Structure formats: structure tokens, C-alpha cells
Amino acid sequence: MFEKLNSEILEGLRKLSILDTHTHLTCGKLGARGLHDILLYHMVIADLYTAGCPNGARLTEFPGYPSEKEAHTRLKEAIPYLKNIRNTSCFWGVRTILKDLYNWTEEIDSSNWKDLDNRIRERANDRSWHREIAKRAGIQRFTTELARREGGVDDDMFQYSMEWAFFTRTQRSEFDSALYELERCWGHEPGSPIPHSAGHRPKIDRMIKTLDDVKAAMAHYITKLVTSPVLSMATHISSDISFRQVSDTEMVKALKKRANAGVEERDIYASYIHEAFLKALEPYADRIVFQFSLAAEPLPFNTASIVPQKALTSLAEIVARHPRIKFHCFEASRHANQSICSMCRGLPNLSVAAYWWHNFFPGAICQILEERLDMLAANCQVGFFSDAYCIEWSYAKAEIIKRQMAQVLAKKVAMGQYSQDEALAIARDILYGTAQYLLKMEA
């Protein structure tokens, strides 16, 4: 009985149109450029690194692209470890892509991976194929980074978010990241963010030395944000920073200590700049949503799901201080979900989005979705974003989420909480309607 109900709901979900509210897709180059874009997606790299693969680093990142030599070297290195990750849900995503989109069901090994790589490369520039993948996934529209707009070549299916400076994200062994993130944007056009734990800093034109410099750099940043064709901005709020309201006097003293800054100065810089940014954003809060990720803290090659309860208290205070701003949270901690849902119930300007990074695993998806359905209004939760770097991964993540959603909804129908029609109507709300309501995504 339950399996029949689950199958019927899954079939209904596959007929729904959905909106992908957060990606890293590059317009004009939506599809995988080779097997590496599918098999060496950063979440699969983490699986492989855990399995013993010696390299846990990401491949060359946008605005660059891996050369064929780099891609092939990393594939050869990874393939011996595939047998150890065939149990993971990330590898389920790989198999889903290869089977559904590239008609490949063989085990990948040293004798056949080049054939598969060639099969994918043959369609890398086939723009009609990429749109067919979106159609098969039921994804009607996407949001990606403004820096990946590529002249608007795919404006008919994309909207944009500014993901540029991360004032409130920590980097390993750095204590002035907030200042550097602001000054590297000062005087420039919007670009891409610096990767987590980059290990080096691109050169800057101007260095922030005074409080007036902070204010001038922030004014430039806000001007570029509010005059750009974006519906949101995306950043990260580190759970390691102790946020508080910082006075001008404290900030001036901390700036003088920059050369020898420590944790205390790091927290002062981040708190001051973050509060200045939010105050400057308030007049534009009706059209620009503040999207932020939470609970992925840096390791040498990756991040870990870490969020102390004190960080959630600080977050609640920030959201409460700025009631006009719409805060939209991507959380990477399963245990934090219940706390964040309870915060949403008391803070109408806080909402949640799908299943980010360390939460994108079936068990976490089911638990988080069930809690949110019970605790939050439908228009306070977005049910899908892929965070994908190629459209094949948007397809795979949509399929994985639909399967988990079907299980959760079938369970609620079976216990009498919803009718089957109500379950699908609720699914449509969180997969489509909420993105229109909160983010103003177009149909």
C-alpha cells in the first residue's frame, strides 16, 4: 500500500514545474565539458578523498576551466577508488546522470572511462541538449551568479544573484578576511567570490587603512549591488565568528592592529562590516533578498558541518535587528534545522532553503523536510536548489529530492495529515510558488 502511494506521489512530483533558486551554472556553457564535471563534482571529490584518493582539492575553478590534461590526470587518479564510494548518495547522483542522460550503465574503470569522457565531451557545446536536460528535470527557471551571466546569452531561462564579497566567512589562519573581501572589490565591477580556503590572495589595488576607507569601499559595493540586475545576493555567515554591535571607536582601534590581528580583531572587522552592509541594504530590501549559507566551516580541502548554539543566538539577533531585510538561509547542519525553524516562527523575515552541502544526503533531506512541513508555512520554505556547476547535476539533485519528498509526503498521507491532492499542492508551493513569493523568480 505504502509503495503504491509513494509511486503515485513521485509520479505527480515529476509532472510539476520547479524553480532552481541557487546554482553556479555558467550561461552559454551549461553542460558538463567532460566526465570530470560529473565525476569530480566537489561533493564526489570529498567521497573519493575519504576513500583514499590522494587529492582532495577542487579542479581549476571559474573563471578558469580545467585543461584536458588536468581533467584526465585527476580522473586517472580517482578511478581506482570508485569501487569504495558506490554506496554513497553522491555516487547515486553520478549513476543517475550517466544512465538517464548519457545511456551509460557500465562500471567505470581504466579501460572505458575515456569512451565515456568522449561521449560527454561530444555534447558539451550542444545548447539544445542542455535545455532538454532542464526540461526533463522539470526546471523552468534558474538563478546563478551574476558573474556567470556571460553577456545574457541565457537570460530567457536565468535570473541572477550577486555572489561577490564574503565579509562574514572565515578563512583558515586569516584574521582580516572581512577587510580583504571588501577592499578587493573596491573600485571594481562585480566578479566571483574567492573559494573557501584558497590559500592565497589575489593582489588588490587599494588597502583599507582607515574607517573612512571602510565606508568608501562599502558605498562602492552597495552601489554595484543595487544597480545590478539581481534578485538576491549570496554570502556565508561563519558560525565561528562572535557577532556583536561594534562602535566606530572599537573599529578604529582594531584597524590599527591589522598587521597583528587575531580572533578578537577578526570578529570586530566582520561584525562592523556586516552591520554596515545590512544597514546600507535596508532601503533596497523589497527587491534584493539576503541569502546566506551557514554551518560549513573550512578544512584544508573541504568544510565540515559545525554550528554551535551560540552562533544561532547571534543569527537571531542579527535578523531581529533588521526586520525589513528578507534573510534566506542555506543550512549545512541537520541538528540546527529544528532551531532555525523555531527562529523562523518568531522572525517573519527569516526563511529557509532546501538542503545545502552537508545536508544534501537522503536521510538529512527527509528529516529536514518533515520538520519544516510540520513547523513552517509553505511560503517560508524553498524546496529546491541544486547548487550545481553543470546542468547534469541540477537534473540529478532534482531527481534525488523528488524521491525523498515522495517518501515524506506519502508518510503524511498514510497517517491522514494530508490528502494526496493536498500533498502535491504543498509540493508545488515549496518547489515553485515560494521562489516566486520570496525571491520574485519569474514563471
Coordinates of C-alpha atoms in Angstrom, one line a residue:
M1 CA 0.0 0.0 0.0
F2 CA 2.7 2.5 1.0
E3 CA 4.8 1.7 -2.0
K4 CA 1.9 2.3 -4.3
L5 CA 1.2 5.6 -2.6
N6 CA 4.9 6.6 -2.8
S7 CA 5.0 5.8 -6.5
E8 CA 1.9 7.8 -7.3
I9 CA 3.2 10.8 -5.4
L10 CA 6.6 10.5 -7.1
E11 CA 4.8 10.4 -10.5
G12 CA 2.9 13.5 -9.5
L13 CA 6.1 15.3 -8.4
R14 CA 7.7 14.6 -11.8
K15 CA 4.9 16.4 -13.5
L16 CA 5.4 19.6 -11.5
S17 CA 7.4 22.6 -12.8
I18 CA 10.2 23.6 -10.3
L19 CA 12.5 26.6 -9.9
D20 CA 16.2 26.2 -9.2
T21 CA 16.9 29.1 -6.9
H22 CA 20.7 28.8 -6.5
T23 CA 23.3 27.4 -8.9
H24 CA 26.8 28.1 -10.2
L25 CA 25.8 27.4 -13.8
T26 CA 27.7 29.4 -16.4
C27 CA 25.4 30.7 -19.1
G28 CA 26.3 29.6 -22.6
K29 CA 28.2 26.7 -21.1
L30 CA 25.6 24.9 -19.0
G31 CA 26.6 21.3 -19.6
A32 CA 29.4 19.1 -18.5
R33 CA 32.6 19.7 -20.5
G34 CA 33.7 16.2 -19.8
L35 CA 33.5 13.3 -17.4
H36 CA 35.4 15.4 -14.8
D37 CA 32.4 17.8 -14.4
I38 CA 30.2 14.9 -13.3
L39 CA 32.5 12.5 -11.6
L40 CA 34.7 15.2 -9.9
Y41 CA 32.0 17.4 -8.7
H42 CA 33.3 18.7 -5.3
M43 CA 30.9 16.6 -3.3
V44 CA 32.1 13.4 -5.1
I45 CA 35.7 14.5 -4.6
A46 CA 35.0 14.5 -0.9
D47 CA 33.7 10.9 -1.1
L48 CA 36.8 9.9 -3.1
Y49 CA 39.2 11.7 -0.7
T50 CA 37.6 9.8 2.2
A51 CA 38.0 6.6 0.3
G52 CA 41.8 7.2 0.0
C53 CA 42.2 9.2 -3.2
P54 CA 45.3 11.3 -2.5
N55 CA 44.0 14.6 -3.9
G56 CA 41.0 16.2 -2.2
A57 CA 41.3 19.6 -3.9
R58 CA 38.8 21.0 -6.4
L59 CA 39.8 21.3 -10.1
T60 CA 40.5 24.7 -11.6
E61 CA 37.6 26.9 -10.8
F62 CA 35.7 29.7 -12.6
P63 CA 36.6 32.0 -14.3
G64 CA 39.1 29.4 -15.4
Y65 CA 38.4 25.8 -16.5
P66 CA 40.4 22.6 -16.1
S67 CA 42.6 21.8 -19.1
E68 CA 42.0 18.4 -20.7
K69 CA 45.4 17.3 -19.2
E70 CA 44.3 18.4 -15.7
A71 CA 40.9 16.7 -16.0
H72 CA 42.4 13.4 -17.3
T73 CA 45.1 13.4 -14.7
R74 CA 42.6 13.7 -11.9
L75 CA 40.2 11.2 -13.5
K76 CA 43.0 8.6 -13.7
E77 CA 43.9 9.3 -10.1
A78 CA 40.2 8.9 -8.9
I79 CA 39.0 5.8 -10.8
P80 CA 40.7 3.2 -8.7
Y81 CA 38.7 4.5 -5.7
L82 CA 35.3 4.4 -7.3
K83 CA 34.5 0.9 -6.0
N84 CA 34.8 2.3 -2.5
I85 CA 32.1 5.0 -2.9
R86 CA 29.5 3.1 -4.9
N87 CA 27.4 3.1 -1.7
T88 CA 27.2 6.9 -1.3
S89 CA 24.3 9.1 -2.4
C90 CA 26.6 11.4 -4.3
F91 CA 27.6 8.4 -6.4
W92 CA 23.9 7.6 -6.9
G93 CA 23.8 11.1 -8.4
V94 CA 26.6 10.2 -10.8
R95 CA 24.9 7.0 -11.8
T96 CA 21.6 8.8 -12.3
I97 CA 23.3 11.3 -14.7
L98 CA 25.1 8.7 -16.7
K99 CA 22.2 6.3 -17.0
D100 CA 19.4 8.8 -17.7
L101 CA 21.3 11.4 -19.8
Y102 CA 24.2 9.5 -21.4
N103 CA 22.8 6.0 -21.6
W104 CA 25.7 4.6 -19.7
T105 CA 25.3 1.8 -17.2
E106 CA 28.7 0.1 -17.2
E107 CA 31.0 0.2 -14.2
I108 CA 33.6 2.9 -14.9
D109 CA 37.2 1.6 -14.9
S110 CA 40.6 2.2 -16.5
S111 CA 39.5 0.5 -19.7
N112 CA 36.4 2.5 -20.6
W113 CA 36.5 5.9 -18.9
K114 CA 37.9 7.7 -22.0
D115 CA 35.0 6.4 -24.1
L116 CA 32.6 7.9 -21.5
D117 CA 34.5 11.1 -21.4
N118 CA 34.3 11.4 -25.1
R119 CA 30.6 10.8 -25.1
I120 CA 30.1 13.6 -22.7
R121 CA 32.5 16.0 -24.5
E122 CA 30.6 15.4 -27.7
R123 CA 27.6 17.2 -26.2
A124 CA 29.5 19.9 -24.2
N125 CA 28.6 22.7 -26.7
D126 CA 25.1 21.4 -27.6
R127 CA 23.0 24.1 -26.1
S128 CA 19.7 22.5 -27.2
W129 CA 20.7 19.4 -25.3
H130 CA 21.3 21.4 -22.2
R131 CA 17.9 22.8 -22.4
E132 CA 16.5 19.4 -22.9
I133 CA 18.1 18.3 -19.7
A134 CA 16.4 21.2 -17.9
K135 CA 13.1 20.2 -19.4
R136 CA 13.5 16.6 -18.3
A137 CA 14.2 17.7 -14.8
G138 CA 11.1 19.9 -14.8
I139 CA 13.2 23.0 -14.1
Q140 CA 11.5 26.0 -15.6
R141 CA 14.0 28.7 -14.5
F142 CA 17.3 29.0 -12.7
T143 CA 19.2 31.5 -10.7
T144 CA 23.0 31.7 -11.0
E145 CA 25.9 34.1 -10.1
L146 CA 25.8 37.4 -11.9
A147 CA 29.4 36.9 -12.8
R148 CA 28.4 33.9 -14.8
R149 CA 25.8 35.7 -16.9
E150 CA 28.2 35.8 -20.0
G151 CA 26.5 38.7 -21.7
G152 CA 23.0 37.5 -21.1
V153 CA 23.1 34.6 -23.6
D154 CA 20.6 32.6 -21.5
D155 CA 18.6 35.4 -19.9
D156 CA 15.4 33.7 -21.1
M157 CA 15.9 30.9 -18.5
F158 CA 18.1 32.6 -15.9
Q159 CA 17.9 35.2 -13.2
Y160 CA 20.9 36.4 -11.1
S161 CA 22.3 36.7 -7.7
M162 CA 25.4 38.7 -6.7
E163 CA 27.9 36.4 -5.0
W164 CA 31.0 38.5 -4.7
A165 CA 32.4 39.5 -1.3
F166 CA 32.1 37.2 1.7
F167 CA 32.6 39.6 4.6
T168 CA 31.5 37.2 7.3
R169 CA 33.2 34.0 6.1
T170 CA 36.4 32.8 7.9
Q171 CA 39.4 31.5 6.0
R172 CA 42.0 29.3 7.7
S173 CA 44.8 31.2 9.5
E174 CA 43.4 34.5 8.3
F175 CA 42.2 37.2 10.7
D176 CA 41.5 40.1 8.4
S177 CA 39.3 38.4 5.8
A178 CA 36.4 40.8 6.2
L179 CA 38.7 43.7 5.3
Y180 CA 40.3 41.9 2.4
E181 CA 37.0 40.8 1.0
L182 CA 35.8 44.4 1.0
E183 CA 38.9 46.0 -0.4
R184 CA 39.4 43.5 -3.2
C185 CA 36.0 44.7 -4.6
W186 CA 36.7 48.4 -4.0
G187 CA 36.7 50.2 -7.4
H188 CA 35.9 47.0 -9.4
E189 CA 32.9 45.6 -11.3
P190 CA 31.1 42.6 -9.7
G191 CA 33.0 39.4 -10.0
S192 CA 33.2 35.9 -8.5
P193 CA 33.9 35.0 -4.8
I194 CA 37.2 33.7 -3.6
P195 CA 37.0 29.9 -3.0
H196 CA 36.9 28.5 0.6
S197 CA 40.5 28.1 2.0
A198 CA 42.0 29.5 -1.2
G199 CA 45.5 29.6 0.4
H200 CA 46.5 32.7 -1.5
R201 CA 45.2 36.2 -2.1
P202 CA 44.9 37.9 -5.4
K203 CA 46.6 41.3 -5.4
I204 CA 44.5 44.4 -4.6
D205 CA 44.6 48.0 -5.9
R206 CA 43.8 49.7 -2.6
M207 CA 44.2 48.7 1.0
I208 CA 41.7 49.6 3.8
K209 CA 43.6 51.6 6.4
T210 CA 41.0 53.9 8.0
L211 CA 37.4 54.0 8.9
D212 CA 36.7 56.4 6.0
D213 CA 38.2 53.7 3.7
V214 CA 35.8 51.1 5.1
K215 CA 32.8 53.5 4.4
A216 CA 34.0 54.4 0.9
A217 CA 34.6 50.7 0.0
M218 CA 31.2 49.8 1.4
A219 CA 29.5 52.6 -0.6
H220 CA 31.1 51.3 -3.8
Y221 CA 30.0 47.7 -3.0
I222 CA 26.4 48.7 -2.3
T223 CA 26.1 50.9 -5.4
K224 CA 27.3 48.0 -7.6
L225 CA 24.8 45.6 -5.8
V226 CA 21.7 47.7 -6.1
T227 CA 22.3 48.8 -9.7
S228 CA 22.9 45.2 -10.9
P229 CA 20.1 43.0 -12.4
V230 CA 19.9 40.7 -9.4
L231 CA 17.1 39.4 -7.2
S232 CA 19.4 38.4 -4.3
M233 CA 22.9 38.4 -3.0
A234 CA 24.6 35.4 -1.6
T235 CA 27.2 35.1 1.1
H236 CA 28.3 32.9 4.1
I237 CA 27.9 33.6 7.8
S238 CA 30.6 31.8 9.7
S239 CA 29.5 30.0 12.9
D240 CA 33.0 30.6 14.3
I241 CA 32.6 34.4 14.5
S242 CA 31.2 36.0 17.6
F243 CA 29.0 38.7 16.1
R244 CA 28.1 41.9 18.1
Q245 CA 27.5 45.5 17.5
V246 CA 30.8 47.3 17.2
S247 CA 31.4 51.1 17.7
D248 CA 33.4 53.3 15.4
T249 CA 36.0 53.7 18.1
E250 CA 36.4 50.0 18.5
M251 CA 36.8 49.6 14.8
V252 CA 39.4 52.3 14.5
K253 CA 41.5 50.6 17.3
A254 CA 41.1 47.2 15.6
L255 CA 42.2 48.6 12.2
K256 CA 45.5 49.8 13.8
K257 CA 46.2 46.2 14.9
R258 CA 45.6 44.7 11.4
A259 CA 49.2 43.6 10.9
N260 CA 49.0 41.5 14.1
A261 CA 45.3 40.8 14.1
G262 CA 43.9 37.8 16.0
V263 CA 40.5 36.3 16.7
E264 CA 39.3 39.3 18.6
E265 CA 40.1 41.7 15.7
R266 CA 38.7 39.2 13.2
D267 CA 35.3 39.3 14.9
I268 CA 35.4 43.1 15.2
Y269 CA 36.1 43.5 11.5
A270 CA 33.4 41.1 10.4
S271 CA 30.8 42.4 12.9
Y272 CA 31.3 46.1 11.9
I273 CA 31.4 45.5 8.2
H274 CA 28.4 43.1 8.3
E275 CA 26.3 45.6 10.2
A276 CA 27.3 48.4 7.9
F277 CA 26.3 46.3 4.9
L278 CA 22.9 45.4 6.3
K279 CA 22.1 49.0 7.2
A280 CA 23.0 50.1 3.7
L281 CA 20.9 47.2 2.2
E282 CA 17.7 48.1 4.1
P283 CA 16.4 50.7 1.6
Y284 CA 16.6 48.1 -1.2
A285 CA 15.3 45.1 0.9
D286 CA 12.0 45.0 -1.0
R287 CA 13.8 43.7 -4.1
I288 CA 17.1 42.2 -3.0
V289 CA 17.0 39.1 -0.7
F290 CA 19.9 38.4 1.7
Q291 CA 20.8 34.8 1.0
F292 CA 23.3 33.3 3.3
S293 CA 24.8 29.9 4.0
L294 CA 25.5 28.6 7.5
A295 CA 27.4 25.8 9.2
A296 CA 30.1 24.8 6.7
E297 CA 33.4 25.7 8.3
P298 CA 36.8 25.4 6.5
L299 CA 39.1 22.4 6.5
P300 CA 42.2 22.2 4.2
F301 CA 40.3 20.7 1.2
N302 CA 36.7 21.0 2.2
T303 CA 34.4 22.1 5.0
A304 CA 32.7 20.4 7.9
S305 CA 29.2 20.8 9.3
I306 CA 29.9 22.9 12.5
V307 CA 27.4 25.2 14.2
P308 CA 27.4 26.0 18.0
Q309 CA 24.1 27.1 19.5
K310 CA 25.7 30.4 20.4
A311 CA 26.0 31.1 16.7
L312 CA 22.3 30.6 16.2
T313 CA 21.6 33.1 19.0
S314 CA 23.8 35.7 17.3
L315 CA 22.0 35.0 14.0
A316 CA 18.6 35.5 15.6
E317 CA 19.7 38.8 17.0
I318 CA 21.0 40.0 13.6
V319 CA 17.7 39.0 11.9
A320 CA 15.7 40.7 14.6
R321 CA 17.7 43.9 14.3
H322 CA 16.9 44.2 10.6
P323 CA 13.2 43.4 10.2
R324 CA 12.9 44.9 6.7
I325 CA 15.6 42.6 5.2
K326 CA 14.5 39.2 4.0
F327 CA 17.1 36.7 5.3
H328 CA 17.1 33.4 3.4
C329 CA 19.2 30.6 5.0
F330 CA 21.0 27.7 3.3
E331 CA 21.9 25.5 6.2
A332 CA 24.5 22.7 6.3
S333 CA 23.7 21.2 9.7
R334 CA 20.9 18.7 10.3
H335 CA 20.8 19.3 14.0
A336 CA 20.5 23.1 13.5
N337 CA 17.4 22.7 11.4
Q338 CA 14.9 22.5 14.3
S339 CA 16.4 25.5 16.0
I340 CA 16.3 27.6 12.8
C341 CA 12.7 26.5 12.1
S342 CA 11.8 27.7 15.6
M343 CA 13.6 31.0 14.8
C344 CA 11.6 31.4 11.6
R345 CA 8.4 31.0 13.6
G346 CA 9.3 34.1 15.6
L347 CA 11.1 36.1 12.9
P348 CA 8.8 36.6 9.8
N349 CA 11.8 37.9 7.8
L350 CA 13.7 34.6 8.1
S351 CA 13.1 31.7 5.7
V352 CA 14.9 28.5 4.7
A353 CA 16.1 26.9 1.5
A354 CA 16.3 23.2 0.7
Y355 CA 19.3 21.2 1.6
W356 CA 22.8 22.7 1.4
W357 CA 26.1 20.9 1.1
H358 CA 26.5 18.7 4.1
N359 CA 22.7 18.3 4.3
F360 CA 22.3 17.0 0.8
F361 CA 22.0 13.4 1.8
P362 CA 18.8 11.4 1.7
G363 CA 18.5 10.8 5.4
A364 CA 19.1 14.5 6.2
I365 CA 16.7 15.6 3.4
C366 CA 13.9 13.5 4.8
Q367 CA 14.3 14.7 8.3
I368 CA 14.7 18.3 7.4
L369 CA 11.7 18.3 5.0
E370 CA 9.5 16.6 7.6
E371 CA 10.4 19.1 10.3
R372 CA 9.8 22.1 8.0
L373 CA 6.5 20.8 6.8
D374 CA 5.3 20.4 10.3
M375 CA 6.8 23.7 11.7
L376 CA 6.7 26.3 8.9
A377 CA 4.3 27.8 6.5
A378 CA 4.8 26.8 2.9
N379 CA 5.8 30.3 1.8
C380 CA 8.6 30.3 4.3
Q381 CA 10.5 27.4 2.8
V382 CA 12.0 26.8 -0.7
G383 CA 12.0 23.2 -1.5
F384 CA 14.8 23.0 -4.1
F385 CA 18.0 24.5 -5.2
S386 CA 20.8 22.4 -6.9
D387 CA 23.9 24.4 -6.1
A388 CA 25.1 22.8 -9.4
Y389 CA 28.0 23.7 -11.6
C390 CA 26.7 21.8 -14.6
I391 CA 23.1 21.2 -15.6
E392 CA 23.5 17.5 -15.4
W393 CA 23.9 17.9 -11.6
S394 CA 20.8 20.1 -11.5
Y395 CA 19.0 17.1 -13.0
A396 CA 20.4 14.6 -10.6
K397 CA 19.7 16.6 -7.5
A398 CA 16.2 17.3 -8.6
E399 CA 15.6 13.6 -9.0
I400 CA 17.1 12.8 -5.6
I401 CA 15.0 15.4 -3.9
K402 CA 11.8 14.3 -5.6
R403 CA 12.4 10.8 -4.4
Q404 CA 12.9 11.9 -0.8
M405 CA 9.9 14.3 -1.0
A406 CA 7.7 11.5 -2.3
Q407 CA 8.6 9.3 0.8
V408 CA 7.9 12.1 3.3
L409 CA 4.6 13.2 1.6
A410 CA 3.5 9.5 1.3
K411 CA 4.1 9.0 5.0
K412 CA 2.0 12.1 5.9
V413 CA -0.8 11.0 3.5
A414 CA -0.7 7.5 5.0
M415 CA -1.2 8.9 8.6
G416 CA -4.0 11.2 7.4
Q417 CA -2.2 14.5 7.8
Y418 CA -2.7 15.4 4.1
S419 CA -4.8 14.1 1.2
Q420 CA -2.9 13.0 -1.8
D421 CA -4.1 16.1 -3.7
E422 CA -3.1 18.3 -0.8
A423 CA 0.4 16.7 -0.7
L424 CA 1.1 17.6 -4.3
A425 CA -0.3 21.1 -3.9
I426 CA 2.0 21.6 -1.0
A427 CA 4.9 20.3 -3.1
R428 CA 4.1 22.7 -5.9
D429 CA 4.1 25.5 -3.4
I430 CA 7.6 24.8 -2.0
L431 CA 9.1 23.7 -5.3
Y432 CA 7.8 26.7 -7.3
G433 CA 5.4 29.1 -5.6
T434 CA 7.7 30.1 -2.7
A435 CA 10.5 31.0 -5.0
Q436 CA 8.2 33.4 -6.8
Y437 CA 6.9 34.8 -3.5
L438 CA 10.2 35.2 -1.7
L439 CA 12.7 35.7 -4.5
K440 CA 10.4 37.2 -7.2
M441 CA 11.6 34.5 -9.6
E442 CA 9.6 34.7 -12.9
A443 CA 7.4 31.9 -14.1

